CSV table of C-alpha atoms in Angstrom, one decimal:
chain,number,residue,atom,x,y,z
C,1,MET,CA,61.4,-77.1,-21.0
C,2,LYS,CA,64.9,-77.1,-19.5
C,3,ARG,CA,65.3,-73.5,-20.5
C,4,ILE,CA,62.0,-72.4,-18.9
C,5,PHE,CA,62.9,-74.2,-15.7
C,6,THR,CA,66.3,-72.4,-15.7
C,7,ILE,CA,64.6,-69.0,-16.2
C,8,LEU,CA,62.1,-69.8,-13.4
C,9,CYS,CA,65.0,-70.7,-11.0
C,10,ALA,CA,66.9,-67.6,-11.9
C,11,LEU,CA,63.8,-65.5,-11.4
C,12,ALA,CA,63.2,-67.2,-8.0
C,13,ILE,CA,66.8,-66.4,-6.9
C,14,VAL,CA,66.4,-62.8,-8.0
C,15,MET,CA,63.1,-62.5,-6.1
C,16,ALA,CA,64.5,-64.1,-2.9
C,17,GLY,CA,67.4,-61.7,-2.9
C,18,SER,CA,65.3,-58.6,-3.5
C,19,ALA,CA,62.8,-59.5,-0.7
C,20,THR,CA,65.3,-58.6,2.0
C,21,ALA,CA,66.2,-55.4,0.2
C,22,MET,CA,62.5,-54.4,0.2
C,23,ALA,CA,62.1,-55.0,3.9
C,24,ALA,CA,60.6,-52.0,5.8
C,25,ALA,CA,63.2,-49.5,6.7
C,26,PRO,CA,62.7,-47.5,9.9
C,27,GLU,CA,61.0,-44.2,9.5
C,28,ALA,CA,63.1,-41.1,9.6
C,29,GLY,CA,63.0,-39.6,13.1
C,30,GLN,CA,62.1,-42.9,14.7
C,31,SER,CA,63.9,-43.2,17.9
C,32,ALA,CA,64.8,-46.0,20.3
C,33,SER,CA,61.6,-45.1,22.3
C,34,TYR,CA,59.7,-47.2,19.7
C,35,TYR,CA,61.3,-50.4,21.1
C,36,PRO,CA,59.2,-52.0,23.8
C,37,ILE,CA,60.2,-51.3,27.4
C,38,SER,CA,58.7,-54.7,28.4
C,39,VAL,CA,57.7,-57.9,26.6
C,40,ASP,CA,55.5,-60.3,28.6
C,41,GLU,CA,54.7,-63.8,27.3
C,42,TYR,CA,51.6,-65.6,28.7
C,43,THR,CA,49.0,-68.2,27.8
C,44,TYR,CA,45.3,-67.4,27.3
C,45,GLY,CA,42.1,-69.3,26.9
C,46,ASP,CA,41.1,-73.0,27.2
C,47,PHE,CA,43.7,-74.0,24.7
C,48,ASP,CA,46.5,-72.2,26.4
C,49,GLU,CA,47.2,-70.0,23.4
C,50,LEU,CA,50.6,-68.4,23.6
C,51,ARG,CA,50.4,-64.6,23.6
C,52,ILE,CA,52.9,-61.7,23.9
C,53,ASN,CA,52.1,-58.3,25.4
C,54,LYS,CA,54.5,-55.5,24.4
C,55,THR,CA,54.6,-52.2,26.3
C,56,TYR,CA,56.0,-49.0,24.7
C,57,GLN,CA,56.7,-45.8,26.5
C,58,LEU,CA,56.3,-42.7,24.3
C,59,SER,CA,56.8,-39.0,25.0
C,60,LEU,CA,54.1,-36.5,24.0
C,61,SER,CA,56.1,-35.6,20.8
C,62,ASP,CA,56.3,-39.3,19.6
C,63,ASP,CA,53.8,-40.5,17.0
C,64,PRO,CA,52.2,-43.8,18.1
C,65,SER,CA,51.4,-44.7,14.5
C,66,LEU,CA,55.1,-45.6,14.1
C,67,ILE,CA,54.9,-48.5,16.6
C,68,PRO,CA,55.5,-51.7,14.6
C,69,THR,CA,52.2,-53.6,14.0
C,70,GLU,CA,53.4,-56.2,11.6
C,71,ASP,CA,53.3,-59.9,12.3
C,72,PHE,CA,56.5,-61.3,13.7
C,73,VAL,CA,58.1,-64.6,14.5
C,74,ARG,CA,59.5,-65.5,17.9
C,75,ASN,CA,60.9,-68.9,18.8
C,76,GLY,CA,59.5,-70.4,15.6
C,77,ARG,CA,55.9,-69.2,16.2
C,78,ARG,CA,54.2,-66.4,14.2
C,79,TYR,CA,52.4,-63.7,16.2
C,80,TYR,CA,49.6,-61.4,15.0
C,81,LEU,CA,48.5,-58.1,16.4
C,82,LEU,CA,45.2,-58.6,18.2
C,83,ASP,CA,44.7,-55.2,19.9
C,84,MET,CA,46.5,-51.9,20.6
C,85,THR,CA,45.5,-49.8,23.6
C,86,ARG,CA,46.7,-46.4,24.8
C,87,LYS,CA,47.1,-45.5,28.4
C,88,ASP,CA,47.9,-41.9,29.3
C,89,GLU,CA,49.7,-41.5,32.5
C,90,VAL,CA,49.4,-38.3,34.4
C,91,GLY,CA,52.8,-36.9,35.5
C,92,VAL,CA,53.7,-34.7,38.4
C,93,ASP,CA,54.0,-31.0,37.7
C,94,ILE,CA,56.3,-29.3,40.1
C,95,GLN,CA,56.2,-25.6,40.9
C,96,THR,CA,58.8,-23.9,43.0
C,97,HIS,CA,57.3,-21.7,45.7
C,98,THR,CA,58.9,-19.5,48.3
C,99,GLU,CA,57.1,-17.8,51.1
C,100,ALA,CA,58.5,-15.2,53.5
C,101,VAL,CA,57.4,-15.5,57.1
C,102,THR,CA,57.9,-12.5,59.4
C,103,GLN,CA,57.7,-13.0,63.1
C,104,PRO,CA,58.4,-10.4,65.9
C,105,SER,CA,61.0,-11.5,68.4
C,106,ASP,CA,62.5,-10.0,71.5
C,107,THR,CA,65.9,-11.4,70.7
C,108,ASN,CA,68.4,-11.5,67.8
C,109,ASN,CA,69.7,-14.9,68.8
C,110,LEU,CA,69.3,-17.1,65.6
C,111,GLU,CA,69.0,-20.4,67.5
C,112,THR,CA,66.1,-19.0,69.6
C,113,ILE,CA,64.4,-17.7,66.5
C,114,LEU,CA,64.8,-21.0,64.6
C,115,GLN,CA,63.1,-22.9,67.5
C,116,ARG,CA,60.0,-20.6,67.2
C,117,LEU,CA,59.6,-21.2,63.4
C,118,ASP,CA,57.6,-24.2,62.1
C,119,ALA,CA,59.7,-26.7,60.2
C,120,GLU,CA,56.9,-27.4,57.7
C,121,MET,CA,53.9,-25.5,56.5
C,122,GLU,CA,51.1,-26.7,54.2
C,123,VAL,CA,50.4,-24.3,51.3
C,124,THR,CA,47.9,-23.9,48.5
C,125,THR,CA,49.0,-21.4,45.9
C,126,GLU,CA,46.8,-19.1,43.7
C,127,ASP,CA,47.7,-21.3,40.7
C,128,GLY,CA,46.2,-24.4,42.5
C,129,TYR,CA,49.4,-26.1,43.5
C,130,VAL,CA,49.2,-27.9,46.8
C,131,GLY,CA,52.2,-29.0,48.9
C,132,VAL,CA,54.3,-28.7,52.0
C,133,LEU,CA,57.0,-26.0,52.4
C,134,ARG,CA,60.0,-26.9,54.4
C,135,LEU,CA,62.0,-24.3,56.3
C,136,ASP,CA,65.4,-23.5,54.7
C,137,HIS,CA,67.4,-22.5,57.8
C,138,THR,CA,70.1,-21.0,55.6
C,139,SER,CA,67.6,-18.3,54.4
C,140,VAL,CA,66.6,-17.0,57.8
C,141,GLN,CA,67.6,-13.4,58.4
C,142,VAL,CA,67.3,-11.4,61.6
C,143,THR,CA,66.6,-7.8,61.1
C,144,THR,CA,65.9,-5.0,63.5
C,145,ASP,CA,62.6,-3.2,63.2
C,146,GLY,CA,63.6,-0.2,65.2
C,147,TYR,CA,65.3,1.1,68.3
C,148,ALA,CA,63.8,2.4,71.5
C,149,THR,CA,65.3,5.2,73.6
C,150,VAL,CA,64.8,4.8,77.3
C,151,ASN,CA,65.2,7.8,79.6
C,152,ALA,CA,67.6,6.7,82.5
C,153,SER,CA,65.6,8.6,85.1
C,154,ALA,CA,62.4,6.8,84.1
C,155,VAL,CA,64.0,3.4,84.5
C,156,LEU,CA,65.2,4.4,87.9
C,157,GLN,CA,61.8,5.5,88.9
C,158,PHE,CA,60.3,2.3,87.7
C,159,PHE,CA,62.6,0.3,89.9
C,160,ALA,CA,62.0,2.6,92.8
C,161,GLU,CA,58.2,2.4,92.6
C,162,HIS,CA,58.3,-1.4,92.6
C,163,GLY,CA,60.7,-1.8,95.4
C,164,MET,CA,63.7,-3.0,93.6
């Protein structure tokens, strides 16, 4: 009897030591993103049942099946998974767009030209992007479309006919 009791105790010690060695190891490739970004503790129902809501943020390449779903103990209380929901959040897709604006002017003074240009312009692109373009004053260029030749005698006649 004493021998059976000794064998049982030795077996119990071996089993207790191997239980921690058999604990679930993290999956290969599992990243820190599988840790919750928030843990909220609250009470629910008529009996003020203590509950915990864990929120995880995963990228599109992460596998949600790797989120831990096992029971766990916190502050001496055992918690069980009741429900897991998924919420897809729509991100913002940004597309760079540049639009050239050409405006005739009777001057080559950059300050005067900048005052004539709109600081913002609403745009809808062919791809369906909608947004507001803002003027980049460093990209404004003043170019000459052409030159005009004036006959000096014609200018003198013009002034003479109008009494100048």
